[in-house]
C-alpha atoms as an extended CHARMM CRD file, in Angstrom:
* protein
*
        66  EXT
         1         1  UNK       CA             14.7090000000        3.8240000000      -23.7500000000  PROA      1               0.0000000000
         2         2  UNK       CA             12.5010000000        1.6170000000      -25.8590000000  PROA      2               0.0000000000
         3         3  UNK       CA             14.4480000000       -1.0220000000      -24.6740000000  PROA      3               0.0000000000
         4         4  UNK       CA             13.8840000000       -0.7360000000      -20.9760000000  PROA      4               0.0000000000
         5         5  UNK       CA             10.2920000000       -0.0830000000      -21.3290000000  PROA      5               0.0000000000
         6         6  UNK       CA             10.0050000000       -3.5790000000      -23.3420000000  PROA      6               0.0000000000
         7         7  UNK       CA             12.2800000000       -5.4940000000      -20.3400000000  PROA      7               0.0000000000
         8         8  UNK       CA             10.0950000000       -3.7930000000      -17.6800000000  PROA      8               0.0000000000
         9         9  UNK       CA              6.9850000000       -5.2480000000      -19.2770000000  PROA      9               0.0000000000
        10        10  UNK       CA              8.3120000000       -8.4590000000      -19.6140000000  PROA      10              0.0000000000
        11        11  UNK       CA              9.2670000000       -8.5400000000      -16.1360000000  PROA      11              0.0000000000
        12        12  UNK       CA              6.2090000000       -7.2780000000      -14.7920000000  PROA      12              0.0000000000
        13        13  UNK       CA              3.6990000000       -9.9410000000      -17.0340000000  PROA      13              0.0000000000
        14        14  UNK       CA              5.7770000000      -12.9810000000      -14.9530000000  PROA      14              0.0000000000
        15        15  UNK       CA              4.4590000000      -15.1410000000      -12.6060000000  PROA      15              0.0000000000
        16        16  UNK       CA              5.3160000000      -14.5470000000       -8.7290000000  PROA      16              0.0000000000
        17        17  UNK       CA              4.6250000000      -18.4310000000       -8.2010000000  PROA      17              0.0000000000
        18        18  UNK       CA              8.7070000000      -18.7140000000       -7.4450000000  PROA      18              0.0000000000
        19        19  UNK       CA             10.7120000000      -19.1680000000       -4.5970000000  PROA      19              0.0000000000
        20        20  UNK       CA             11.0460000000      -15.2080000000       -4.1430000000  PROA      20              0.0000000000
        21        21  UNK       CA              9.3860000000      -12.9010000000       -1.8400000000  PROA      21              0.0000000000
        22        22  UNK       CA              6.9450000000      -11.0080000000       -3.7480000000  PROA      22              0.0000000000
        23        23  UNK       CA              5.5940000000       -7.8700000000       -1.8980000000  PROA      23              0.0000000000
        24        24  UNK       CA              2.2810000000       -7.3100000000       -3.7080000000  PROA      24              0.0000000000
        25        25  UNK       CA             -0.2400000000       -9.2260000000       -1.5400000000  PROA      25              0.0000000000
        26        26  UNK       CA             -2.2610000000      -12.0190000000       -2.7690000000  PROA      26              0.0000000000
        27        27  UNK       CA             -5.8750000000       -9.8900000000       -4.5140000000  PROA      27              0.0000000000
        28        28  UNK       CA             -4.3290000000       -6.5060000000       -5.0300000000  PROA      28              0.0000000000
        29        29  UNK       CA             -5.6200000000       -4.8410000000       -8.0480000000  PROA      29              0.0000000000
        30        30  UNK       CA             -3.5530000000       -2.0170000000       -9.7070000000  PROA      30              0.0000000000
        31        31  UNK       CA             -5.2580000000        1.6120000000       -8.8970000000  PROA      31              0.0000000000
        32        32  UNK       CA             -7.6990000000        0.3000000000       -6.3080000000  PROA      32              0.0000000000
        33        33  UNK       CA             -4.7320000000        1.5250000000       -3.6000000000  PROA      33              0.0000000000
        34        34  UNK       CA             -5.8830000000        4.5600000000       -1.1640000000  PROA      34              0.0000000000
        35        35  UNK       CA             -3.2470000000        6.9460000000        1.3410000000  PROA      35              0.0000000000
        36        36  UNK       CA             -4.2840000000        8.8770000000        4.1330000000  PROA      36              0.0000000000
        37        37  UNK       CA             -1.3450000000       11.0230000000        5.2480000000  PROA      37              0.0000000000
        38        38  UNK       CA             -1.6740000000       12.3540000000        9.1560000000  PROA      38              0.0000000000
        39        39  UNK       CA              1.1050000000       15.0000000000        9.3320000000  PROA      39              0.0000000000
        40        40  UNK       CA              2.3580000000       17.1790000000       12.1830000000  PROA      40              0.0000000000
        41        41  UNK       CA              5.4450000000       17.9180000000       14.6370000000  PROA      41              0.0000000000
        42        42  UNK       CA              7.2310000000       15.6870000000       16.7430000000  PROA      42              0.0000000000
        43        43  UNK       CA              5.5530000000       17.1030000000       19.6660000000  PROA      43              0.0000000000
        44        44  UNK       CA              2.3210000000       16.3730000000       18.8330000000  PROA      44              0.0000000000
        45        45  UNK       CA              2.9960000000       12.3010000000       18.1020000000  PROA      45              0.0000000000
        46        46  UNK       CA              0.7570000000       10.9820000000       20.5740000000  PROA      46              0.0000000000
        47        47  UNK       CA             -2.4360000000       13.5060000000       18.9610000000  PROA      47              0.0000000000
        48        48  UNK       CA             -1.0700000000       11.9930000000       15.8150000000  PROA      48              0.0000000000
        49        49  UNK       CA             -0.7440000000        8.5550000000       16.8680000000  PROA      49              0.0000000000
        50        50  UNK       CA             -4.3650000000        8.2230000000       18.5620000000  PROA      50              0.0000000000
        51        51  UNK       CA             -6.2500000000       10.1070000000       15.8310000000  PROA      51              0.0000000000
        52        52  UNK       CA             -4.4660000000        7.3660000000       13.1000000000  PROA      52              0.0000000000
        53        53  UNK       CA             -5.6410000000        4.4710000000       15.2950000000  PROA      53              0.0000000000
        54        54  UNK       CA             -9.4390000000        5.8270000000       15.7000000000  PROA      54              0.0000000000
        55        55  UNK       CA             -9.5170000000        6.9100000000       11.9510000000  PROA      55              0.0000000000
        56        56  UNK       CA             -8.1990000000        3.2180000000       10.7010000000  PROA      56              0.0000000000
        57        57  UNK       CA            -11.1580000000        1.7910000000       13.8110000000  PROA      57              0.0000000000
        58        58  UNK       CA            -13.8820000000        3.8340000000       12.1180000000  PROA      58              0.0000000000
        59        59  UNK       CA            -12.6700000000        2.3740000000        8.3130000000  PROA      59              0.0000000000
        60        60  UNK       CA            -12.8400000000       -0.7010000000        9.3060000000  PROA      60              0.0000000000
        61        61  UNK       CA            -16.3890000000       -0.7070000000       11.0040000000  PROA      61              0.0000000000
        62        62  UNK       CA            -17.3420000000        0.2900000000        7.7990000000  PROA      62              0.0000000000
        63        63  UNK       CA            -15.8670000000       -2.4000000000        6.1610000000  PROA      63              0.0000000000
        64        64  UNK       CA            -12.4770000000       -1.5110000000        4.3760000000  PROA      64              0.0000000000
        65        65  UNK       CA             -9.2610000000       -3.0010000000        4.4720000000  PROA      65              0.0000000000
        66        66  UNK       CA             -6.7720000000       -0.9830000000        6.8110000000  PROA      66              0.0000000000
């Protein structure tokens, strides 16, 4: 187990400055990551649907990243 934790580490202190895709955008700090969840039935998708595209309107009037 000891031995996986070490070759995660290792892997994760690289450098992403390769020819791969890297999906952690460029500026993302560790922790600083926020979820809203908007749950309901399939028949209410379009409630669902508008009330995520006002909520992510008012965050970003108020400056945050959505």
């Amino acid at each position: 187990m000891s031995k996986n934790k070490d070759l995660l580490a290792s892997v994760s202190d690289t450098s992403t400055d390769s020819e791969f895709f890297s999906p952690v955008p460029a500026g993302y700090k560790k922790g600083k990551t926020r979820y809203c969840f908007v749950l309901g039935t399939v028949m209410s998708g379009l409630g669902k649907g508008i009330f995520s595209s006002c909520l992510a309107k008012l965050m970003q009037d108020k400056g945050l990243k959505v």
